[in-house]
Amino acid sequence: MVDISSILSGMHTDRKVQIRGWLHNMRSSGGIHFLLIRDGTGIIQCTMKKGSVEDRVFEDVKGLTQESSLEVSGTVKEDKRAPGGYEIKVENLRVHHRAEEGYPIAKKYHGPEFLLDNRHLWIRSRKMQTILRVRAKFLEAAREWFKTNGFTEFHSPTLITAACEGGSTLFPVKYFDQEAYLTQSWQLYAEAAIASLGKIYTIAPSFRAERSRTRRHLTEYWHLEAEVPWCDLECIMDIQEEMLGYVISVLCDEMAGELESLGRRVDELKGMKPPFERVTYDRAVEMLNEEKVDFKWGDDLTWTHEKILTQKFNKPFFVTHFPTGVKAFYHKPDPKRPEVTLSADLLAPEGYGEITGGGQRIDDLDELLRRMREEGLNPKDYEWYIDLRRYGSVPHSGFGLGVERTVAWICKLDHIRDAVAFPRLINRVYP
Ligand code: ATP
Ligand code: MG
């Protein structure tokens, strides 16, 4: 048994092979059946001539339904006309399961809601297969970068009791006779873990009860986060740049065909390599005002503002030093200018906007307590977190990258929901 991908890479030319997969599509003409078979690693054309297989097998294939699962054996031939450049001349075929008639996602136009209702089948489409593969490669490359650079993978709990990114997007969970929440970020726990493990990262789901319908918010998303001791704002921006630069170069090298098929030109993506420009929030306000946008210093950047800013750049760029008032309590105020924080968001170009958020954390006990009081938080709820400033506090920074937002940008998707197999949205938790 071989993978279709290995056939398409030319490893089995003129040899006999056996594959297993699903019937993606079929047509017949002039005594030949052309079957497109998919096995999860690729798609290949298989041709079956009358007379080259037993008559019973040839008759069996007539009227074979899309998505039937099969086993095929035959000889691999190079053929420029075949999609992918190779085909299998079928010598035998066994139907493992004949799919029912009326596959819901037959080849015709379907609206987005229908495809979301049938997501369990839609993920078999070429488009979704391709995106899911790019996503997997993205995470594989990121892990590789973290490993090479001395980071340890660390896992934080999903059930938590104290908010990290503000109470309004917390999902409450009944935890026996207590109330708990689903985590919005690993961050507070990561700050505890750096004193144990040093440089750490995670790739895990985060949950946000986002009440607005947008093209870039999910209620459950995958969060790639890193936390680094002895690291300031500049250092954490450098880390993001290097990591993303590496991941993008791997995707350009290993996923070029996939990216192009999604409408993302590889040369365009190659051009988006670091360094990424660093623009202060102050400068971003000026840029918006130059565009005649009514935006006041101290307001938070919304997607509409980010969209305008992204038109001025052709690669990702950082916006740094956000006002203390728009950032969560743990962001370290700039000692030279306490009305702004040592924070940075990374914005993707082409209207995509924020893909990472992060910066330097408060490491001083009194400053942390003061900021908590200002934000109306009860220090009692954060006792363990505050403790970290009592026992060997160090300057430290971190960031969180939205996996789906970044994949959506890299794959040039128009909605974040297609960057994940089973999206969770304000009006959807099924299938
Ligand atoms: P936004 O203002 O766009 O809602 P945020 O400031 O709430 O984002 P952070 O708390 O900084 O986001 O989270 C870090 C990263 O996680 C973001 O840069 C983004 O890529 C991703 N992210 C945040 N919320 C969501 C969401 N609801 N769905 C998907 N990704 C998200
Ligand atoms: Mg948000």
CSV table of C-alpha atoms and ligand atoms in Angstrom, one decimal:
chain,number,residue,atom,x,y,z
A,1,MET,CA,0.0,0.0,0.0
A,2,VAL,CA,1.4,3.4,-0.9
A,3,ASP,CA,0.5,7.1,-0.4
A,4,ILE,CA,-0.8,9.0,-3.4
A,5,SER,CA,1.7,11.8,-2.5
A,6,SER,CA,4.6,9.4,-3.0
A,7,ILE,CA,3.3,8.5,-6.5
A,8,LEU,CA,2.9,12.2,-7.4
A,9,SER,CA,6.5,12.8,-6.3
A,10,GLY,CA,7.6,10.2,-8.9
A,11,MET,CA,8.7,7.5,-6.6
A,12,HIS,CA,6.8,4.6,-8.2
A,13,THR,CA,6.8,5.4,-11.9
A,14,ASP,CA,6.3,2.2,-14.0
A,15,ARG,CA,5.9,0.1,-10.9
A,16,LYS,CA,2.9,-1.8,-9.6
A,17,VAL,CA,1.2,-0.1,-6.6
A,18,GLN,CA,-1.8,-0.5,-4.4
A,19,ILE,CA,-3.7,2.5,-3.0
A,20,ARG,CA,-6.7,3.0,-0.8
A,21,GLY,CA,-9.0,6.0,-0.7
A,22,TRP,CA,-12.3,7.7,-1.6
A,23,LEU,CA,-13.8,8.3,-5.0
A,24,HIS,CA,-13.6,12.0,-5.5
A,25,ASN,CA,-15.1,12.1,-9.0
A,26,MET,CA,-15.6,9.8,-12.0
A,27,ARG,CA,-16.4,10.0,-15.6
A,28,SER,CA,-16.5,7.4,-18.4
A,29,SER,CA,-16.0,7.7,-22.1
A,30,GLY,CA,-15.1,5.3,-24.9
A,31,GLY,CA,-14.9,2.2,-22.8
A,32,ILE,CA,-12.6,3.9,-20.2
A,33,HIS,CA,-13.5,4.9,-16.7
A,34,PHE,CA,-11.5,7.8,-15.3
A,35,LEU,CA,-11.6,7.8,-11.5
A,36,LEU,CA,-10.2,10.5,-9.3
A,37,ILE,CA,-9.1,9.0,-6.1
A,38,ARG,CA,-8.2,10.8,-2.9
A,39,ASP,CA,-6.4,9.3,0.1
A,40,GLY,CA,-5.7,12.2,2.4
A,41,THR,CA,-2.2,12.7,1.0
A,42,GLY,CA,-3.2,13.7,-2.6
A,43,ILE,CA,-5.5,13.0,-5.5
A,44,ILE,CA,-4.7,10.8,-8.5
A,45,GLN,CA,-6.4,9.8,-11.7
A,46,CYS,CA,-6.9,6.1,-12.2
A,47,THR,CA,-7.9,4.8,-15.6
A,48,MET,CA,-9.7,1.6,-16.1
A,49,LYS,CA,-9.9,0.1,-19.7
A,50,LYS,CA,-12.5,-2.4,-20.6
A,51,GLY,CA,-10.6,-5.6,-21.0
A,52,SER,CA,-7.7,-4.7,-18.8
A,53,VAL,CA,-9.7,-5.8,-15.7
A,54,GLU,CA,-12.2,-8.6,-15.2
A,55,ASP,CA,-15.5,-7.8,-16.8
A,56,ARG,CA,-17.2,-8.1,-13.4
A,57,VAL,CA,-14.9,-5.4,-12.0
A,58,PHE,CA,-15.5,-3.1,-15.0
A,59,GLU,CA,-19.3,-3.4,-14.7
A,60,ASP,CA,-19.1,-2.9,-10.9
A,61,VAL,CA,-17.5,0.5,-11.4
A,62,LYS,CA,-20.3,1.8,-13.7
A,63,GLY,CA,-22.5,3.9,-11.5
A,64,LEU,CA,-20.1,3.9,-8.6
A,65,THR,CA,-21.1,6.7,-6.3
A,66,GLN,CA,-18.9,9.7,-5.3
A,67,GLU,CA,-17.2,9.1,-1.9
A,68,SER,CA,-17.3,5.3,-2.1
A,69,SER,CA,-14.2,3.9,-0.5
A,70,LEU,CA,-12.0,1.7,-2.6
A,71,GLU,CA,-8.8,-0.2,-3.0
A,72,VAL,CA,-7.1,0.0,-6.4
A,73,SER,CA,-4.0,-1.8,-7.8
A,74,GLY,CA,-2.3,-1.0,-11.0
A,75,THR,CA,0.8,0.4,-12.7
A,76,VAL,CA,1.9,4.0,-12.3
A,77,LYS,CA,2.5,5.9,-15.6
A,78,GLU,CA,3.8,9.4,-16.1
A,79,ASP,CA,1.2,11.3,-18.1
A,80,LYS,CA,1.3,15.1,-18.7
A,81,ARG,CA,-2.4,15.2,-19.4
A,82,ALA,CA,-3.4,13.7,-16.0
A,83,PRO,CA,-3.9,16.2,-13.1
A,84,GLY,CA,-0.7,15.9,-11.1
A,85,GLY,CA,1.3,14.4,-14.0
A,86,TYR,CA,0.8,10.8,-13.1
A,87,GLU,CA,-1.9,8.2,-13.4
A,88,ILE,CA,-2.6,4.6,-12.4
A,89,LYS,CA,-3.5,2.1,-15.1
A,90,VAL,CA,-6.0,0.0,-13.0
A,91,GLU,CA,-5.6,-3.7,-13.0
A,92,ASN,CA,-7.9,-4.5,-10.1
A,93,LEU,CA,-10.4,-2.6,-7.9
A,94,ARG,CA,-12.3,-3.5,-4.8
A,95,VAL,CA,-15.1,-1.5,-3.5
A,96,HIS,CA,-14.9,-1.4,0.3
A,97,HIS,CA,-18.0,0.7,0.9
A,98,ARG,CA,-20.4,1.9,-1.7
A,99,ALA,CA,-21.5,5.4,-0.7
A,100,GLU,CA,-25.2,6.2,-0.6
A,101,GLU,CA,-26.7,8.0,-3.6
A,102,GLY,CA,-27.2,11.8,-3.2
A,103,TYR,CA,-23.9,12.9,-1.6
A,104,PRO,CA,-25.1,16.2,-0.1
A,105,ILE,CA,-22.0,18.2,-1.3
A,106,ALA,CA,-22.3,17.2,-4.9
A,107,LYS,CA,-20.6,19.4,-7.5
A,108,LYS,CA,-22.8,22.4,-7.6
A,109,TYR,CA,-23.0,25.7,-5.9
A,110,HIS,CA,-23.9,25.7,-2.2
A,111,GLY,CA,-24.3,28.7,0.1
A,112,PRO,CA,-22.0,29.2,3.1
A,113,GLU,CA,-24.6,28.2,5.7
A,114,PHE,CA,-25.3,24.9,3.9
A,115,LEU,CA,-21.6,24.2,3.8
A,116,LEU,CA,-21.3,25.0,7.5
A,117,ASP,CA,-24.2,22.7,8.3
A,118,ASN,CA,-22.4,20.0,6.3
A,119,ARG,CA,-18.9,20.8,7.5
A,120,HIS,CA,-18.2,17.1,8.3
A,121,LEU,CA,-18.4,16.4,4.6
A,122,TRP,CA,-17.2,19.8,3.3
A,123,ILE,CA,-13.8,19.2,4.9
A,124,ARG,CA,-13.3,16.6,2.1
A,125,SER,CA,-13.3,19.4,-0.5
A,126,ARG,CA,-10.1,20.3,-2.2
A,127,LYS,CA,-10.2,23.8,-0.8
A,128,MET,CA,-10.6,22.7,2.8
A,129,GLN,CA,-8.0,19.8,2.5
A,130,THR,CA,-5.5,22.3,1.2
A,131,ILE,CA,-6.1,24.9,3.9
A,132,LEU,CA,-6.0,22.2,6.6
A,133,ARG,CA,-2.7,21.0,5.2
A,134,VAL,CA,-1.2,24.5,5.2
A,135,ARG,CA,-2.4,25.0,8.7
A,136,ALA,CA,-0.8,21.7,9.9
A,137,LYS,CA,2.5,22.7,8.1
A,138,PHE,CA,2.3,26.1,9.7
A,139,LEU,CA,2.2,24.6,13.2
A,140,GLU,CA,4.8,22.0,12.4
A,141,ALA,CA,7.2,24.7,11.3
A,142,ALA,CA,6.5,26.8,14.3
A,143,ARG,CA,7.2,23.9,16.6
A,144,GLU,CA,10.4,23.3,14.8
A,145,TRP,CA,11.4,26.9,15.2
A,146,PHE,CA,10.7,26.8,19.0
A,147,LYS,CA,12.6,23.6,19.4
A,148,THR,CA,15.6,24.8,17.5
A,149,ASN,CA,15.6,28.0,19.6
A,150,GLY,CA,15.6,26.3,23.0
A,151,PHE,CA,11.9,26.7,23.9
A,152,THR,CA,10.0,24.0,25.9
A,153,GLU,CA,6.4,23.3,25.2
A,154,PHE,CA,4.2,23.9,28.3
A,155,HIS,CA,0.5,23.3,28.9
A,156,SER,CA,-1.7,25.5,31.1
A,157,PRO,CA,-5.2,24.6,32.4
A,158,THR,CA,-8.3,25.2,30.3
A,159,LEU,CA,-10.6,25.6,33.3
A,160,ILE,CA,-9.6,28.7,35.2
A,161,THR,CA,-11.0,31.1,37.8
A,162,ALA,CA,-9.4,34.4,37.0
A,163,ALA,CA,-9.8,36.5,33.8
A,164,CYS,CA,-6.8,37.5,31.8
A,165,GLU,CA,-8.3,39.5,28.9
A,166,GLY,CA,-11.2,41.1,30.7
A,167,GLY,CA,-14.5,39.7,32.0
A,168,SER,CA,-16.7,40.5,29.1
A,169,THR,CA,-15.6,37.6,26.9
A,170,LEU,CA,-15.4,34.9,29.5
A,171,PHE,CA,-17.3,31.7,29.1
A,172,PRO,CA,-18.6,30.6,32.4
A,173,VAL,CA,-18.6,26.8,33.2
A,174,LYS,CA,-20.5,25.2,36.0
A,175,TYR,CA,-17.7,23.6,38.0
A,176,PHE,CA,-19.6,21.4,40.6
A,177,ASP,CA,-20.9,24.0,43.1
A,178,GLN,CA,-18.5,26.7,42.0
A,179,GLU,CA,-18.2,28.9,38.9
A,180,ALA,CA,-15.2,28.5,36.6
A,181,TYR,CA,-14.4,29.8,33.1
A,182,LEU,CA,-12.8,28.6,29.9
A,183,THR,CA,-9.4,30.1,29.4
A,184,GLN,CA,-8.8,33.1,27.2
A,185,SER,CA,-5.0,32.7,27.1
A,186,TRP,CA,-2.3,30.7,28.9
A,187,GLN,CA,-0.5,33.8,29.9
A,188,LEU,CA,-0.9,34.1,33.7
A,189,TYR,CA,0.1,30.4,34.0
A,190,ALA,CA,3.0,30.9,31.6
A,191,GLU,CA,4.3,33.7,33.7
A,192,ALA,CA,4.5,31.1,36.6
A,193,ALA,CA,6.1,28.5,34.4
A,194,ILE,CA,9.0,30.6,33.1
A,195,ALA,CA,10.6,30.4,36.6
A,196,SER,CA,10.5,26.6,36.2
A,197,LEU,CA,11.3,26.0,32.5
A,198,GLY,CA,12.7,29.3,31.1
A,199,LYS,CA,11.6,30.0,27.5
A,200,ILE,CA,8.3,28.3,26.8
A,201,TYR,CA,5.5,28.1,24.2
A,202,THR,CA,2.2,26.5,23.7
A,203,ILE,CA,-0.3,25.7,20.9
A,204,ALA,CA,-3.7,25.3,22.5
A,205,PRO,CA,-7.4,26.4,22.2
A,206,SER,CA,-8.5,29.7,23.8
A,207,PHE,CA,-12.1,30.7,24.3
A,208,ARG,CA,-13.7,34.1,23.9
A,209,ALA,CA,-17.4,34.8,24.2
A,210,GLU,CA,-17.3,37.3,21.3
A,211,ARG,CA,-20.7,38.8,20.9
A,212,SER,CA,-20.2,40.4,17.6
A,213,ARG,CA,-20.2,38.7,14.2
A,214,THR,CA,-17.0,39.5,12.4
A,215,ARG,CA,-14.8,37.9,9.8
A,216,ARG,CA,-12.0,37.5,12.3
A,217,HIS,CA,-13.5,36.3,15.6
A,218,LEU,CA,-14.2,32.7,16.6
A,219,THR,CA,-15.4,31.8,20.0
A,220,GLU,CA,-12.9,29.0,20.2
A,221,TYR,CA,-9.6,29.5,18.4
A,222,TRP,CA,-6.1,28.1,18.5
A,223,HIS,CA,-3.6,30.2,20.2
A,224,LEU,CA,0.1,30.0,19.7
A,225,GLU,CA,1.7,31.7,22.7
A,226,ALA,CA,5.2,32.2,24.0
A,227,GLU,CA,6.6,33.6,27.2
A,228,VAL,CA,10.3,34.5,27.8
A,229,PRO,CA,12.2,35.5,31.0
A,230,TRP,CA,14.8,38.2,30.8
A,231,CYS,CA,13.2,39.6,27.6
A,232,ASP,CA,11.9,43.1,26.9
A,233,LEU,CA,9.6,44.5,24.3
A,234,GLU,CA,12.2,44.7,21.6
A,235,CYS,CA,13.3,41.1,22.3
A,236,ILE,CA,9.7,39.7,22.1
A,237,MET,CA,9.2,41.5,18.8
A,238,ASP,CA,12.4,40.0,17.4
A,239,ILE,CA,11.3,36.6,18.5
A,240,GLN,CA,7.9,37.0,16.7
A,241,GLU,CA,9.7,38.2,13.6
A,242,GLU,CA,12.2,35.4,13.5
A,243,MET,CA,9.6,32.7,14.2
A,244,LEU,CA,7.1,34.0,11.6
A,245,GLY,CA,9.9,34.6,9.0
A,246,TYR,CA,10.9,31.0,9.4
A,247,VAL,CA,7.4,29.6,9.2
A,248,ILE,CA,6.6,31.7,6.0
A,249,SER,CA,9.8,30.5,4.3
A,250,VAL,CA,8.9,26.9,5.1
A,251,LEU,CA,5.4,27.4,3.7
A,252,CYS,CA,6.8,29.0,0.5
A,253,ASP,CA,9.2,26.1,0.0
A,254,GLU,CA,7.0,23.2,0.9
A,255,MET,CA,3.5,24.4,0.2
A,256,ALA,CA,3.9,26.5,-2.9
A,257,GLY,CA,1.4,24.5,-5.0
A,258,GLU,CA,-1.2,24.6,-2.2
A,259,LEU,CA,-0.8,28.3,-1.6
A,260,GLU,CA,-1.1,29.1,-5.3
A,261,SER,CA,-4.2,27.0,-5.6
A,262,LEU,CA,-5.8,29.1,-2.8
A,263,GLY,CA,-5.0,32.3,-4.7
A,264,ARG,CA,-1.9,33.3,-2.6
A,265,ARG,CA,1.0,34.0,-4.8
A,266,VAL,CA,4.2,32.6,-3.4
A,267,ASP,CA,6.5,35.4,-4.6
A,268,GLU,CA,4.1,37.9,-2.9
A,269,LEU,CA,4.4,35.9,0.4
A,270,LYS,CA,8.1,35.6,0.0
A,271,GLY,CA,8.3,39.4,-0.1
A,272,MET,CA,6.6,39.6,3.3
A,273,LYS,CA,9.7,38.4,5.1
A,274,PRO,CA,11.2,40.3,8.1
A,275,PRO,CA,12.2,42.8,9.2
A,276,PHE,CA,8.8,44.1,10.1
A,277,GLU,CA,8.4,47.8,10.5
A,278,ARG,CA,7.7,49.1,14.1
A,279,VAL,CA,5.3,52.0,14.3
A,280,THR,CA,4.3,53.6,17.6
A,281,TYR,CA,0.6,54.0,18.5
A,282,ASP,CA,1.2,57.7,18.4
A,283,ARG,CA,2.3,57.5,14.8
A,284,ALA,CA,-0.6,55.3,14.0
A,285,VAL,CA,-3.0,57.9,15.3
A,286,GLU,CA,-1.3,60.5,13.1
A,287,MET,CA,-1.6,58.2,10.1
A,288,LEU,CA,-5.3,57.7,10.7
A,289,ASN,CA,-5.8,61.5,11.1
A,290,GLU,CA,-3.9,62.1,7.9
A,291,GLU,CA,-6.5,59.8,6.3
A,292,LYS,CA,-9.2,62.1,7.8
A,293,VAL,CA,-10.4,59.3,10.1
A,294,ASP,CA,-11.8,60.7,13.3
A,295,PHE,CA,-9.6,58.8,15.8
A,296,LYS,CA,-8.5,60.3,19.2
A,297,TRP,CA,-5.4,59.4,21.1
A,298,GLY,CA,-6.5,56.9,23.8
A,299,ASP,CA,-9.1,55.0,21.7
A,300,ASP,CA,-8.5,51.4,20.9
A,301,LEU,CA,-7.8,50.4,17.3
A,302,THR,CA,-10.8,48.6,15.9
A,303,TRP,CA,-10.8,46.5,12.8
A,304,THR,CA,-11.9,49.4,10.6
A,305,HIS,CA,-8.9,51.4,11.8
A,306,GLU,CA,-6.5,48.5,11.4
A,307,LYS,CA,-7.8,48.0,7.9
A,308,ILE,CA,-6.9,51.6,6.9
A,309,LEU,CA,-3.4,51.2,8.5
A,310,THR,CA,-2.7,47.9,6.7
A,311,GLN,CA,-3.2,49.6,3.3
A,312,LYS,CA,0.0,51.5,4.0
A,313,PHE,CA,2.2,48.5,4.4
A,314,ASN,CA,2.9,45.5,2.1
A,315,LYS,CA,4.2,43.2,4.9
A,316,PRO,CA,3.3,42.6,8.5
A,317,PHE,CA,4.1,45.5,10.9
A,318,PHE,CA,4.1,46.1,14.6
A,319,VAL,CA,2.1,48.8,16.3
A,320,THR,CA,3.8,49.5,19.7
A,321,HIS,CA,3.2,51.4,22.9
A,322,PHE,CA,-0.5,51.3,23.2
A,323,PRO,CA,-2.1,53.6,25.8
A,324,THR,CA,-2.4,52.0,29.3
A,325,GLY,CA,-6.1,52.4,29.2
A,326,VAL,CA,-6.7,50.1,26.3
A,327,LYS,CA,-4.5,47.2,27.4
A,328,ALA,CA,-5.1,44.6,30.1
A,329,PHE,CA,-3.7,45.1,33.6
A,330,TYR,CA,-0.6,43.0,33.2
A,331,HIS,CA,1.0,45.2,30.5
A,332,LYS,CA,4.1,47.0,31.8
A,333,PRO,CA,3.7,50.8,31.7
A,334,ASP,CA,6.7,52.5,30.0
A,335,PRO,CA,8.9,53.8,32.8
A,336,LYS,CA,9.7,56.9,30.7
A,337,ARG,CA,6.1,57.5,29.9
A,338,PRO,CA,3.6,55.6,32.1
A,339,GLU,CA,0.5,56.6,30.0
A,340,VAL,CA,1.7,54.0,27.4
A,341,THR,CA,2.6,50.4,27.8
A,342,LEU,CA,5.5,48.3,26.5
A,343,SER,CA,3.1,46.5,24.2
A,344,ALA,CA,3.0,45.5,20.6
A,345,ASP,CA,0.4,44.0,18.2
A,346,LEU,CA,1.5,42.6,14.9
A,347,LEU,CA,-0.8,43.5,12.0
A,348,ALA,CA,-1.0,41.6,8.8
A,349,PRO,CA,-1.2,43.6,5.5
A,350,GLU,CA,-4.0,43.5,2.9
A,351,GLY,CA,-6.7,44.5,5.3
A,352,TYR,CA,-6.2,41.4,7.6
A,353,GLY,CA,-5.0,43.4,10.7
A,354,GLU,CA,-4.0,42.1,14.1
A,355,ILE,CA,-2.6,38.6,14.2
A,356,THR,CA,-0.6,38.8,17.4
A,357,GLY,CA,-0.7,40.7,20.6
A,358,GLY,CA,1.9,40.9,23.3
A,359,GLY,CA,4.6,42.8,25.1
A,360,GLN,CA,6.4,43.2,28.4
A,361,ARG,CA,4.7,42.2,31.6
A,362,ILE,CA,4.7,44.1,34.9
A,363,ASP,CA,7.4,42.5,37.1
A,364,ASP,CA,7.1,44.9,40.1
A,365,LEU,CA,4.8,43.9,43.0
A,366,ASP,CA,3.5,47.4,43.8
A,367,GLU,CA,3.0,48.4,40.2
A,368,LEU,CA,1.0,45.3,39.6
A,369,LEU,CA,-1.2,45.9,42.6
A,370,ARG,CA,-1.8,49.5,41.6
A,371,ARG,CA,-2.7,48.5,38.0
A,372,MET,CA,-5.2,45.9,39.3
A,373,ARG,CA,-6.8,48.4,41.6
A,374,GLU,CA,-7.1,50.9,38.6
A,375,GLU,CA,-8.8,48.2,36.6
A,376,GLY,CA,-11.2,47.3,39.4
A,377,LEU,CA,-9.8,43.8,39.9
A,378,ASN,CA,-9.8,42.1,43.2
A,379,PRO,CA,-6.2,41.1,44.1
A,380,LYS,CA,-7.7,38.2,46.2
A,381,ASP,CA,-8.7,36.5,42.9
A,382,TYR,CA,-5.1,36.7,41.7
A,383,GLU,CA,-3.1,35.8,44.8
A,384,TRP,CA,-1.0,33.1,43.1
A,385,TYR,CA,-0.2,35.4,40.2
A,386,ILE,CA,0.8,38.2,42.5
A,387,ASP,CA,3.1,35.8,44.4
A,388,LEU,CA,5.3,35.5,41.3
A,389,ARG,CA,6.4,39.1,42.0
A,390,ARG,CA,7.5,38.1,45.5
A,391,TYR,CA,9.9,35.2,44.6
A,392,GLY,CA,12.5,36.0,42.0
A,393,SER,CA,10.7,38.4,39.7
A,394,VAL,CA,12.4,39.0,36.4
A,395,PRO,CA,11.7,41.2,33.4
A,396,HIS,CA,9.7,39.1,31.0
A,397,SER,CA,7.6,39.3,27.9
A,398,GLY,CA,5.3,37.2,25.7
A,399,PHE,CA,2.9,37.2,22.9
A,400,GLY,CA,-0.2,35.3,21.6
A,401,LEU,CA,-0.7,34.6,17.9
A,402,GLY,CA,-4.2,33.7,16.6
A,403,VAL,CA,-3.5,30.6,14.5
A,404,GLU,CA,-6.7,30.9,12.4
A,405,ARG,CA,-6.2,34.6,11.8
A,406,THR,CA,-2.6,34.0,10.6
A,407,VAL,CA,-3.6,31.1,8.4
A,408,ALA,CA,-6.5,33.1,7.0
A,409,TRP,CA,-4.0,35.8,6.0
A,410,ILE,CA,-1.4,33.4,4.6
A,411,CYS,CA,-4.0,31.5,2.6
A,412,LYS,CA,-5.7,34.8,1.6
A,413,LEU,CA,-9.1,33.6,2.9
A,414,ASP,CA,-12.0,36.1,3.2
A,415,HIS,CA,-13.3,34.6,6.5
A,416,ILE,CA,-11.6,33.2,9.6
A,417,ARG,CA,-14.0,30.3,9.7
A,418,ASP,CA,-12.3,28.5,6.8
A,419,ALA,CA,-9.0,28.4,8.6
A,420,VAL,CA,-10.3,25.7,11.0
A,421,ALA,CA,-12.2,22.5,10.3
A,422,PHE,CA,-15.1,22.9,12.6
A,423,PRO,CA,-15.6,26.7,13.4
A,424,ARG,CA,-17.2,27.8,16.6
A,425,LEU,CA,-19.1,31.1,16.0
A,426,ILE,CA,-21.6,33.1,17.9
A,427,ASN,CA,-24.5,31.2,16.2
A,428,ARG,CA,-22.8,27.9,15.6
A,429,VAL,CA,-21.5,25.0,17.7
A,430,TYR,CA,-22.7,22.2,15.4
A,431,PRO,CA,-21.4,20.0,13.8
B,1,ATP,P1,-9.2,41.7,18.9
B,1,ATP,O1,-9.1,43.1,19.4
B,1,ATP,O2,-9.0,41.7,17.4
B,1,ATP,O3,-10.5,41.1,19.3
B,1,ATP,P2,-7.6,40.9,21.1
B,1,ATP,O4,-6.9,42.2,21.4
B,1,ATP,O5,-8.8,40.6,21.9
B,1,ATP,O6,-8.0,40.9,19.5
B,1,ATP,P3,-5.5,39.3,22.2
B,1,ATP,O7,-6.2,39.3,23.5
B,1,ATP,O8,-4.3,40.2,22.1
B,1,ATP,O9,-6.6,39.7,21.1
B,1,ATP,O10,-5.2,37.8,21.7
B,1,ATP,C1,-4.0,37.5,21.0
B,1,ATP,C2,-4.3,37.0,19.6
B,1,ATP,O11,-5.3,36.0,19.6
B,1,ATP,C3,-4.9,38.1,18.7
B,1,ATP,O12,-3.8,38.9,18.1
B,1,ATP,C4,-5.6,37.3,17.6
B,1,ATP,O13,-4.7,36.9,16.6
B,1,ATP,C5,-6.1,36.1,18.4
B,1,ATP,N1,-7.5,36.3,18.8
B,1,ATP,C6,-8.0,37.0,19.8
B,1,ATP,N2,-9.4,36.9,19.8
B,1,ATP,C7,-9.7,36.0,18.8
B,1,ATP,C8,-10.9,35.4,18.4
B,1,ATP,N3,-12.1,35.7,19.0
B,1,ATP,N4,-10.9,34.6,17.3
B,1,ATP,C9,-9.7,34.3,16.7
B,1,ATP,N5,-8.6,34.8,17.1
B,1,ATP,C10,-8.5,35.6,18.1
B,2,MG,MG,-10.8,40.5,21.3
